[in-house]
Coordinates of C-alpha atoms in Angstrom, one line a residue:
Chain A
D1 CA 104.5 192.9 -149.5
T2 CA 107.6 194.6 -148.0
Q3 CA 108.2 198.3 -148.3
E4 CA 110.8 200.3 -147.6
K5 CA 109.9 203.2 -145.1
E6 CA 110.9 205.6 -147.8
T7 CA 109.1 204.4 -150.8
I8 CA 105.2 204.5 -150.6
T9 CA 102.9 201.8 -151.2
P10 CA 100.8 201.6 -154.4
E11 CA 97.3 202.3 -152.5
R12 CA 99.0 205.5 -151.0
A13 CA 100.3 206.7 -154.1
E14 CA 97.1 206.0 -155.7
E15 CA 95.5 208.2 -152.8
A16 CA 97.7 211.1 -152.9
K17 CA 96.9 211.4 -156.9
L18 CA 93.1 211.5 -155.7
K19 CA 93.5 213.9 -153.3
A20 CA 95.6 215.9 -155.7
K21 CA 92.6 216.1 -158.2
Y22 CA 89.8 216.5 -155.5
P23 CA 91.6 218.5 -152.4
N24 CA 88.2 218.9 -150.5
L25 CA 87.6 215.1 -150.5
G26 CA 86.5 213.7 -147.2
Q27 CA 88.6 212.0 -144.4
K28 CA 86.0 209.2 -143.7
P29 CA 85.4 207.5 -147.4
G30 CA 83.6 204.6 -145.9
G31 CA 82.0 206.8 -143.7
S32 CA 78.5 208.4 -143.9
D33 CA 78.2 210.4 -146.8
F34 CA 79.4 207.5 -149.1
L35 CA 76.7 204.5 -147.3
M36 CA 74.2 207.3 -146.8
K37 CA 74.2 207.4 -150.8
R38 CA 73.9 204.1 -151.2
L39 CA 71.0 203.6 -148.9
Q40 CA 69.3 206.5 -151.0
K41 CA 69.7 204.3 -154.3
G42 CA 66.4 204.9 -156.2
Q43 CA 65.4 208.7 -154.4
K44 CA 63.4 210.8 -156.8
Y45 CA 62.0 213.8 -155.9
F46 CA 58.4 215.3 -156.8
D47 CA 56.0 217.4 -155.6
S48 CA 52.7 218.9 -157.3
G49 CA 53.0 222.2 -155.3
D50 CA 56.5 222.8 -155.7
Y51 CA 55.4 222.1 -159.8
N52 CA 53.0 224.3 -160.1
M53 CA 53.9 227.0 -158.4
A54 CA 56.6 227.3 -160.7
K55 CA 54.8 227.1 -163.6
A56 CA 52.4 230.1 -162.5
K57 CA 55.3 231.6 -161.5
M58 CA 57.4 231.3 -164.6
K59 CA 53.6 231.9 -166.5
N60 CA 54.6 231.2 -170.2
K61 CA 58.6 230.8 -169.8
Q62 CA 59.7 227.4 -170.1
L63 CA 60.6 226.1 -167.1
P64 CA 64.8 224.8 -166.7
S65 CA 64.6 221.6 -167.8
V66 CA 66.6 219.0 -166.1
G67 CA 70.4 218.6 -167.7
P68 CA 71.7 215.3 -168.5
E69 CA 71.7 213.9 -165.3
K70 CA 68.6 213.2 -164.5
N71 CA 69.2 212.3 -161.0
L72 CA 70.7 215.1 -160.1
V73 CA 68.3 218.4 -159.0
T74 CA 70.4 221.9 -159.5
G75 CA 69.5 225.1 -159.4
D76 CA 65.7 226.1 -160.2
H77 CA 65.0 222.6 -161.3
I78 CA 61.7 221.0 -160.4
P79 CA 61.4 217.6 -161.0
T80 CA 58.4 217.5 -163.4
P81 CA 56.0 214.4 -164.4
Q82 CA 58.0 214.1 -167.7
D83 CA 61.5 213.4 -165.7
L84 CA 60.1 210.9 -163.3
P85 CA 60.1 207.4 -165.0
Q86 CA 57.2 205.7 -166.5
R87 CA 55.4 203.0 -165.3
K88 CA 56.6 200.9 -168.2
S89 CA 56.8 197.1 -168.5
S90 CA 59.1 195.0 -170.2
L91 CA 57.1 193.5 -173.2
V92 CA 60.2 192.6 -175.0
T93 CA 61.6 189.4 -174.8
S94 CA 65.3 188.6 -173.5
K95 CA 67.7 188.5 -176.2
L96 CA 69.5 185.5 -173.9
A97 CA 65.9 183.7 -175.3
G98 CA 66.2 184.9 -178.4
Chain B
F1 CA 95.9 174.6 -166.0
L2 CA 99.0 176.3 -166.8
G3 CA 101.4 174.5 -168.0
A4 CA 101.4 170.3 -168.2
G5 CA 99.4 169.0 -165.5
G6 CA 98.6 166.2 -163.7
G7 CA 95.4 164.4 -164.7
N8 CA 93.6 166.8 -163.0
D9 CA 93.8 169.6 -164.2
I10 CA 90.9 170.8 -166.2
Q11 CA 91.0 172.0 -170.0
W12 CA 88.5 174.4 -170.3
C13 CA 86.9 174.6 -174.0
F14 CA 84.1 176.6 -175.4
S15 CA 80.4 175.6 -175.3
Q16 CA 78.0 177.8 -175.9
V17 CA 76.9 181.7 -176.2
K18 CA 73.8 183.3 -175.7
G19 CA 72.5 186.8 -176.3
A20 CA 72.9 189.1 -178.6
V21 CA 76.4 190.1 -180.8
D22 CA 75.9 193.4 -181.3
D23 CA 77.7 196.2 -179.0
D24 CA 75.3 198.4 -178.5
V25 CA 73.9 196.9 -175.2
A26 CA 70.4 197.6 -174.0
E27 CA 70.0 198.4 -170.1
A28 CA 67.9 195.8 -169.9
D29 CA 69.6 192.9 -171.3
I30 CA 72.4 193.4 -168.8
I31 CA 72.5 190.1 -167.0
S32 CA 72.6 190.4 -163.1
T33 CA 72.3 186.8 -161.9
V34 CA 73.3 183.3 -162.8
E35 CA 72.2 180.2 -160.9
F36 CA 72.1 176.4 -161.5
N37 CA 69.6 174.1 -160.0
H38 CA 70.7 171.7 -157.8
S39 CA 71.1 169.0 -160.2
G40 CA 72.5 171.2 -163.0
E41 CA 70.1 170.4 -165.3
L42 CA 68.7 174.2 -165.5
L43 CA 70.4 177.5 -165.5
A44 CA 68.2 180.4 -164.8
T45 CA 69.9 184.3 -165.7
G46 CA 68.0 187.1 -164.2
D47 CA 68.6 190.7 -166.0
K48 CA 68.5 194.1 -165.5
G49 CA 65.0 193.9 -167.5
G50 CA 63.6 191.9 -165.0
R51 CA 63.3 189.5 -166.9
V52 CA 64.5 185.5 -166.0
V53 CA 65.7 183.0 -168.4
I54 CA 65.9 179.7 -168.1
F55 CA 68.0 177.4 -169.7
Q56 CA 67.4 173.2 -169.7
Q57 CA 70.5 170.8 -170.2
E58 CA 69.2 168.4 -173.3
Q59 CA 69.3 164.6 -172.4
E60 CA 73.1 163.4 -172.8
N61 CA 73.4 161.4 -176.1
K62 CA 74.5 158.2 -175.4
T63 CA 76.1 158.0 -178.7
Q64 CA 77.8 161.5 -178.9
S65 CA 80.2 160.7 -175.9
H66 CA 82.6 163.8 -176.6
S67 CA 80.4 166.2 -175.0
R68 CA 77.4 166.8 -172.5
G69 CA 74.0 168.1 -173.4
E70 CA 73.6 171.4 -174.9
Y71 CA 71.6 174.0 -172.7
N72 CA 68.5 175.6 -174.5
V73 CA 65.5 177.7 -173.2
Y74 CA 63.1 175.9 -171.4
S75 CA 61.4 178.7 -170.2
T76 CA 61.2 183.0 -170.1
F77 CA 59.2 185.0 -168.1
Q78 CA 58.9 188.8 -166.3
S79 CA 59.5 188.0 -163.0
H80 CA 59.7 191.8 -161.5
E81 CA 58.3 195.0 -163.0
P82 CA 59.5 198.4 -162.5
E83 CA 57.7 200.5 -159.7
F84 CA 57.4 203.7 -158.1
D85 CA 56.7 204.0 -154.3
Y86 CA 55.0 207.6 -154.6
L87 CA 54.6 207.1 -150.7
K88 CA 58.7 207.7 -150.2
S89 CA 59.2 209.0 -154.1
L90 CA 61.5 205.9 -154.1
E91 CA 61.8 204.0 -158.0
I92 CA 62.1 200.5 -157.7
E93 CA 64.0 198.6 -160.2
E94 CA 63.1 195.9 -161.9
K95 CA 66.3 194.6 -162.2
I96 CA 67.1 190.5 -160.4
N97 CA 69.3 190.7 -158.0
K98 CA 69.1 187.4 -157.1
I99 CA 67.6 184.2 -158.3
R100 CA 68.2 180.9 -155.8
W101 CA 66.4 177.7 -156.1
L102 CA 64.5 175.2 -154.3
P103 CA 65.5 171.5 -153.9
Q104 CA 62.9 169.6 -156.7
K105 CA 60.0 168.0 -154.7
N106 CA 57.6 167.0 -157.3
A107 CA 57.5 167.4 -161.6
A108 CA 57.7 171.3 -160.7
Q109 CA 60.3 173.6 -160.0
F110 CA 60.6 176.2 -157.7
L111 CA 62.7 179.0 -157.6
L112 CA 62.8 182.6 -155.8
S113 CA 63.7 185.4 -157.4
T114 CA 64.5 189.1 -156.2
N115 CA 64.5 192.6 -157.2
D116 CA 65.9 195.7 -154.3
K117 CA 62.1 195.0 -152.6
T118 CA 60.4 192.0 -153.3
I119 CA 61.2 187.9 -153.2
K120 CA 59.0 185.9 -155.2
L121 CA 58.3 182.1 -155.6
W122 CA 58.2 180.9 -159.2
K123 CA 57.1 177.6 -160.2
I124 CA 57.6 176.4 -163.3
S125 CA 55.8 173.2 -164.3
E126 CA 55.8 171.4 -167.1
R127 CA 52.0 170.8 -169.4
D128 CA 52.3 168.1 -172.1
K129 CA 48.9 166.5 -172.4
R130 CA 45.5 168.3 -172.3
P131 CA 42.3 167.0 -172.1
E132 CA 40.1 166.5 -175.0
G133 CA 36.7 165.2 -175.5
Y134 CA 34.4 167.6 -172.8
N135 CA 30.5 166.9 -173.0
L136 CA 29.6 170.5 -172.4
K137 CA 32.6 172.2 -174.6
E138 CA 33.8 172.5 -178.0
E139 CA 37.8 171.9 -178.2
D140 CA 38.1 175.6 -179.0
G141 CA 36.9 176.0 -175.9
R142 CA 33.0 177.3 -176.7
Y143 CA 30.3 176.0 -175.2
R144 CA 28.0 173.1 -176.9
D145 CA 24.1 174.1 -177.3
P146 CA 23.0 171.6 -174.8
T147 CA 20.3 170.4 -176.8
T148 CA 23.2 169.2 -179.4
V149 CA 24.4 167.0 -176.3
T150 CA 23.3 163.4 -176.5
T151 CA 25.6 161.2 -175.6
L152 CA 27.9 161.2 -172.6
R153 CA 31.6 160.2 -172.7
V154 CA 34.9 161.1 -170.8
P155 CA 37.2 163.2 -171.1
V156 CA 40.9 161.9 -172.3
F157 CA 44.2 163.3 -171.8
R158 CA 46.1 163.5 -174.9
P159 CA 49.6 164.5 -175.7
M160 CA 50.4 168.1 -176.6
D161 CA 53.3 170.0 -177.5
L162 CA 55.4 170.3 -174.3
M163 CA 54.5 173.7 -172.6
V164 CA 56.4 175.1 -169.5
E165 CA 54.6 177.3 -167.6
A166 CA 56.1 179.7 -165.1
S167 CA 53.6 181.5 -162.3
P168 CA 54.1 183.4 -159.1
R169 CA 53.0 180.7 -156.1
R170 CA 54.2 183.8 -153.5
I171 CA 54.9 187.3 -153.5
F172 CA 57.1 188.3 -150.2
A173 CA 56.7 192.1 -149.9
N174 CA 56.9 195.3 -147.5
A175 CA 59.3 193.8 -145.4
H176 CA 62.5 195.6 -146.1
T177 CA 63.0 199.4 -146.0
Y178 CA 66.6 199.1 -148.0
H179 CA 67.5 197.3 -150.7
I180 CA 68.0 193.6 -151.1
N181 CA 71.4 192.1 -152.1
S182 CA 70.5 188.4 -150.7
I183 CA 68.4 185.6 -150.5
S184 CA 69.0 182.3 -149.5
I185 CA 67.2 179.3 -148.5
N186 CA 67.8 177.3 -145.3
S187 CA 68.8 173.7 -145.5
D188 CA 65.7 173.0 -143.5
Y189 CA 63.9 173.7 -147.1
E190 CA 60.9 175.0 -145.5
T191 CA 62.3 178.6 -144.3
Y192 CA 64.7 181.2 -146.1
L193 CA 67.0 184.6 -145.4
S194 CA 66.6 187.9 -147.3
A195 CA 69.2 190.4 -146.6
D196 CA 69.3 194.5 -147.4
D197 CA 72.0 197.3 -146.4
L198 CA 71.2 197.2 -142.9
R199 CA 68.6 194.3 -141.7
I200 CA 67.9 190.5 -142.4
N201 CA 64.7 189.1 -142.4
L202 CA 63.6 185.5 -142.1
W203 CA 60.8 184.3 -143.8
H204 CA 58.7 180.5 -144.4
L205 CA 58.2 179.9 -147.9
E206 CA 54.6 179.3 -147.4
I207 CA 53.7 182.8 -145.4
T208 CA 53.4 185.8 -147.1
D209 CA 52.3 188.3 -144.9
R210 CA 55.2 188.1 -142.1
S211 CA 58.7 187.7 -141.6
F212 CA 61.1 187.8 -139.0
N213 CA 63.4 190.4 -138.2
I214 CA 66.9 188.4 -137.3
V215 CA 69.6 191.3 -137.6
D216 CA 69.1 194.9 -137.7
I217 CA 72.5 196.9 -137.3
K218 CA 71.0 200.7 -138.5
P219 CA 72.0 202.4 -135.9
A220 CA 69.6 204.8 -133.8
N221 CA 71.2 207.8 -135.5
M222 CA 71.9 207.6 -138.8
E223 CA 75.0 209.4 -138.8
E224 CA 76.8 207.6 -136.6
L225 CA 76.3 204.5 -139.8
T226 CA 79.6 203.2 -141.0
E227 CA 78.7 200.2 -142.2
V228 CA 76.3 198.1 -144.5
I229 CA 75.6 194.4 -145.0
T230 CA 76.6 193.5 -148.2
A231 CA 75.9 189.6 -148.4
A232 CA 74.3 186.7 -146.8
E233 CA 74.1 182.9 -146.5
F234 CA 72.5 179.9 -144.5
H235 CA 74.7 177.7 -143.6
P236 CA 74.7 174.1 -145.8
N237 CA 73.8 171.7 -142.9
S238 CA 73.1 173.8 -139.9
C239 CA 69.7 175.5 -140.2
N240 CA 70.4 177.8 -137.3
T241 CA 73.6 179.3 -138.7
F242 CA 74.2 182.0 -141.3
V243 CA 76.6 184.5 -142.3
Y244 CA 76.6 188.2 -143.4
S245 CA 79.2 190.2 -144.7
S246 CA 80.0 194.1 -144.6
S247 CA 81.3 196.3 -146.0
K248 CA 84.1 197.0 -143.9
G249 CA 85.3 193.4 -144.6
T250 CA 84.0 191.8 -141.7
I251 CA 82.3 188.4 -141.9
R252 CA 79.8 188.0 -138.7
L253 CA 78.2 184.4 -138.0
C254 CA 75.5 184.2 -136.3
D255 CA 73.4 181.4 -134.4
M256 CA 69.6 181.7 -134.6
R257 CA 69.5 179.4 -131.3
A258 CA 71.0 181.8 -129.1
S259 CA 68.2 184.8 -129.7
A260 CA 65.5 185.6 -131.3
L261 CA 67.3 189.1 -132.8
C262 CA 70.9 188.0 -133.5
D263 CA 72.4 191.2 -132.9
R264 CA 75.6 189.5 -131.4
H265 CA 77.2 187.5 -133.7
S266 CA 78.7 184.1 -132.4
K267 CA 81.8 184.6 -134.4
L268 CA 83.7 188.0 -135.9
F269 CA 85.7 187.0 -139.0
E270 CA 88.0 189.9 -139.4
E271 CA 91.4 189.9 -141.4
P272 CA 93.1 192.1 -139.0
E273 CA 95.1 195.2 -141.1
D274 CA 98.3 197.0 -141.1
P275 CA 97.6 200.2 -140.0
S276 CA 100.8 201.5 -141.7
N277 CA 99.2 200.3 -144.9
R278 CA 95.8 202.2 -144.6
S279 CA 94.8 204.1 -147.4
F280 CA 91.6 206.4 -148.4
F281 CA 90.9 202.7 -150.3
S282 CA 91.2 200.9 -148.0
E283 CA 87.7 200.2 -146.7
I284 CA 85.8 200.6 -150.1
I285 CA 88.1 197.7 -151.2
S286 CA 88.1 195.6 -148.2
S287 CA 84.3 195.5 -148.8
I288 CA 82.8 192.2 -149.6
S289 CA 81.0 191.8 -152.2
D290 CA 80.1 187.9 -152.1
V291 CA 80.1 185.0 -149.1
K292 CA 79.4 181.5 -150.3
F293 CA 79.8 178.7 -148.0
S294 CA 81.4 175.5 -149.4
H295 CA 79.4 172.4 -149.9
S296 CA 81.1 170.4 -146.6
G297 CA 79.8 174.1 -144.5
R298 CA 83.5 173.9 -142.9
Y299 CA 84.7 176.7 -145.0
M300 CA 83.3 179.8 -146.8
M301 CA 84.8 181.8 -149.6
T302 CA 85.1 185.8 -149.6
R303 CA 85.0 187.8 -152.5
D304 CA 86.6 191.7 -152.4
Y305 CA 87.8 193.9 -154.8
L306 CA 90.6 192.4 -155.3
S307 CA 91.3 189.0 -153.5
V308 CA 88.9 185.8 -153.0
K309 CA 89.6 184.3 -149.4
I310 CA 88.9 181.0 -148.1
W311 CA 88.0 180.9 -144.2
D312 CA 88.3 178.5 -142.0
L313 CA 85.0 178.4 -140.0
N314 CA 87.0 177.5 -136.8
M315 CA 89.4 180.7 -137.2
E316 CA 88.3 183.9 -136.4
N317 CA 91.0 185.8 -137.1
R318 CA 92.2 185.2 -140.4
P319 CA 91.8 183.6 -143.7
V320 CA 93.4 180.3 -144.0
E321 CA 93.9 181.0 -148.1
T322 CA 93.8 184.7 -150.0
Y323 CA 93.7 184.5 -153.7
Q324 CA 94.9 187.7 -155.7
V325 CA 92.4 188.2 -158.4
H326 CA 93.7 191.4 -160.1
E327 CA 96.4 192.9 -157.9
Y328 CA 97.5 194.7 -160.9
L329 CA 94.8 197.1 -159.9
R330 CA 96.1 198.5 -157.0
S331 CA 98.5 201.2 -158.8
K332 CA 95.0 202.3 -160.6
L333 CA 92.9 202.7 -157.4
C334 CA 92.5 206.2 -158.2
S335 CA 91.2 205.7 -162.1
L336 CA 89.0 202.6 -160.6
Y337 CA 87.7 205.6 -158.2
E338 CA 86.5 208.2 -160.7
N339 CA 84.9 205.9 -162.9
D340 CA 83.0 203.7 -160.3
C341 CA 84.8 200.7 -161.1
I342 CA 85.9 200.2 -157.9
F343 CA 82.2 199.6 -156.5
D344 CA 82.1 196.8 -159.0
K345 CA 80.3 193.4 -156.6
F346 CA 82.5 190.6 -157.8
E347 CA 80.9 187.4 -156.9
C348 CA 82.6 183.9 -156.3
C349 CA 81.9 180.4 -157.2
W350 CA 83.5 177.2 -155.6
N351 CA 83.8 173.6 -158.2
G352 CA 80.9 171.2 -157.9
S353 CA 80.7 169.0 -155.1
D354 CA 80.1 165.5 -156.6
R355 CA 82.5 164.1 -158.0
Q356 CA 82.5 160.7 -160.1
A357 CA 84.6 158.5 -160.3
I358 CA 84.8 155.3 -163.2
F359 CA 86.2 152.2 -162.3
N360 CA 86.3 149.8 -165.0
R361 CA 83.4 151.6 -166.9
T362 CA 80.8 149.0 -165.0
V363 CA 81.3 150.4 -161.3
T364 CA 80.9 154.3 -160.2
F365 CA 81.9 155.7 -156.9
F366 CA 81.3 159.2 -155.5
L367 CA 84.3 161.1 -154.1
P368 CA 83.4 163.0 -151.2
P369 CA 82.5 166.7 -151.7
L370 CA 86.3 168.7 -152.6
C371 CA 85.3 172.5 -153.4
S372 CA 88.8 172.2 -154.5
I373 CA 88.5 175.4 -157.0
V374 CA 87.6 178.5 -156.7
M375 CA 86.2 180.9 -159.8
T376 CA 85.5 184.3 -160.1
G377 CA 85.3 186.9 -162.5
S378 CA 87.6 190.3 -163.6
Y379 CA 87.7 193.1 -166.3
N380 CA 88.4 192.9 -170.1
N381 CA 85.6 189.6 -169.8
F382 CA 88.4 187.8 -168.4
F383 CA 87.6 185.2 -165.3
R384 CA 90.1 183.3 -163.1
M385 CA 90.1 179.9 -161.6
F386 CA 92.5 179.2 -158.4
D387 CA 93.1 175.4 -157.6
R388 CA 93.1 175.3 -153.9
N389 CA 95.7 172.0 -154.3
T390 CA 98.1 172.8 -156.6
K391 CA 98.5 176.1 -155.9
R392 CA 98.1 177.2 -159.8
D393 CA 95.6 179.5 -161.2
I394 CA 94.4 180.5 -164.2
T395 CA 93.0 183.2 -166.4
L396 CA 90.5 182.7 -169.1
E397 CA 88.2 185.4 -171.1
A398 CA 84.9 185.4 -172.5
S399 CA 84.4 186.1 -175.9
R400 CA 83.0 185.3 -178.9
E401 CA 86.7 184.9 -180.6
N402 CA 87.4 181.8 -178.9
N403 CA 84.0 180.2 -180.1
K404 CA 85.5 176.8 -181.3
P405 CA 83.8 174.3 -179.5
R406 CA 86.3 171.6 -178.3
T407 CA 89.2 173.8 -178.7
V408 CA 90.8 174.5 -175.4
L409 CA 90.6 178.2 -174.4
K410 CA 94.3 180.1 -174.5
P411 CA 94.7 181.6 -171.1
R412 CA 95.6 184.8 -170.6
K413 CA 98.0 187.1 -169.0
V414 CA 98.0 190.5 -168.1
C415 CA 101.3 192.4 -168.0
A416 CA 101.1 194.3 -165.1
S417 CA 104.6 196.9 -165.8
G418 CA 107.2 196.7 -167.7
K419 CA 107.7 195.5 -171.0
R420 CA 104.8 193.7 -172.4
K421 CA 105.6 189.8 -173.8
K422 CA 103.7 189.1 -177.1
D423 CA 100.2 187.8 -176.1
E424 CA 100.1 189.3 -173.0
I425 CA 97.6 192.5 -172.2
S426 CA 98.7 195.3 -170.5
V427 CA 96.6 197.0 -167.8
D428 CA 95.9 199.8 -169.7
S429 CA 94.5 198.1 -172.2
L430 CA 91.9 196.3 -170.5
D431 CA 88.1 197.1 -171.0
F432 CA 87.0 198.3 -167.3
N433 CA 83.4 197.9 -169.2
K434 CA 83.8 194.4 -169.8
K435 CA 83.1 193.0 -166.9
I436 CA 82.1 189.8 -165.4
L437 CA 80.2 189.9 -162.2
H438 CA 78.8 186.8 -162.3
T439 CA 79.3 183.3 -162.6
A440 CA 78.1 179.5 -161.9
W441 CA 79.6 175.9 -162.0
H442 CA 77.6 173.5 -162.7
P443 CA 77.0 171.3 -159.3
K444 CA 78.2 168.1 -160.6
E445 CA 80.3 168.5 -163.7
N446 CA 82.9 170.5 -165.3
I447 CA 80.6 173.1 -166.5
I448 CA 80.8 176.8 -165.8
A449 CA 78.3 179.7 -166.8
V450 CA 80.2 182.7 -167.3
A451 CA 78.1 185.8 -167.8
T452 CA 79.7 189.2 -169.3
T453 CA 77.7 192.3 -169.7
N454 CA 74.6 190.9 -171.7
N455 CA 75.6 187.3 -173.2
L456 CA 76.0 184.2 -170.9
Y457 CA 78.9 181.5 -172.2
I458 CA 78.9 177.9 -171.2
F459 CA 82.2 176.0 -171.0
Q460 CA 82.6 172.6 -170.8
D461 CA 85.9 170.3 -170.0
K462 CA 87.1 168.4 -172.8
M463 CA 86.0 165.2 -172.4
N464 CA 87.9 162.2 -173.9

């Protein structure tokens, strides 16, 4: 595609839009951070020691509960057994076979 | 294809649709893979819930020459279950990433199905008779009182209603630290490869406790990680050759005769990039999501976010053909990055290999394999086909609104900018939640299977 030197390619225009929204966006999009996130898919964290210590500290108060994004561990949130995926098996037949 | 064409243009008609009608899609019902077997008689789907559904084409009714057999449910089973690796604190999805059929050797059918970590060999067999007339057992299985047995008889097989059973014959586990994206059966029909983000392993179908690592691109220091393996496939004829694609848009061809560990490629296929065109998105959209050899093995096809490329194995420095799937998305990359659609992994496929020509209704001969059409999915439940010979392309839609059998599908058109013509859809109206990632072409006939999020569509060409 021919572009004059003064005009910006559509891709570059989109890049400018993105950088305007997220000024701290890393320089290497295909680099380490992005790939590492891909490799770590499925990683969950649960430490029974942390959990029991936190329960003891909080005494009767509620532990900070998980927010809408279950995978995000923020603040004082300790993953609880309730947050972990229940080992379930899908007994329901696929609707494709229905 | 578009416009009146020669006799070779395919006119696609709706044939069947499988799956729930309602818009509320359960996660488990999301289709994750679609694959015809080698004869095309069976069509397998895998879903996010770890289930496999196999459809069988009904025998052609000789009197009903206007349509090919319909696909009906043949077998369905739970292939993989969700797991939690407590040691690594890792949740392992049951989603079926790939299904690959083995060529049929006896009455039973075999397929490999894989999730992120474990590959399984399934045997699907039919039972249409059962033994009756045991000496020591009643028909319901209870043992008879031996004192009441006064005669001897030989049990006989009697017909019963067809039962199709699926049983796991091999489980190939614990060989992948990262997530499996591909499996590919070798042309020797004895071995197969499995590829994850950083490694490729070679297995023997009979041996589950060992596999050979043939590619390892894990850097010593993970901080130096710059690319991952995205797909891998064995050459259709050379049992020593395979290719793997990367997140940087390269394809490496490896020869297993060269060394035990194929870290050094025999060929590297990469299209040179114009550095002045480089942007934040360049690498992401160049990531190859699928690679498929042509039936002859002379060519291979790759799919990246915006295009399909055909490569001649004899030419490494650029593809011989490039087809734009949805170029109008290039000016939407910012929002596609924000909603993660830019990471969608579209697959691609070739048309079937055997072409049958009927000559004066008594003699039929097979034309040589052609691989002349490529098909791939897009958004808004659109899918695209490119004819390599005529250079024509078409956009079709998988939608329940088009479901009149034998009515030719109407081509769709997306209006990139400017004034939208009647019947065109503007880019901003496209539904990016309606993605067609998986499509498959019958190996011998013009029948295609197209998976929307949770429905499976089957289209056929209009026979006359």
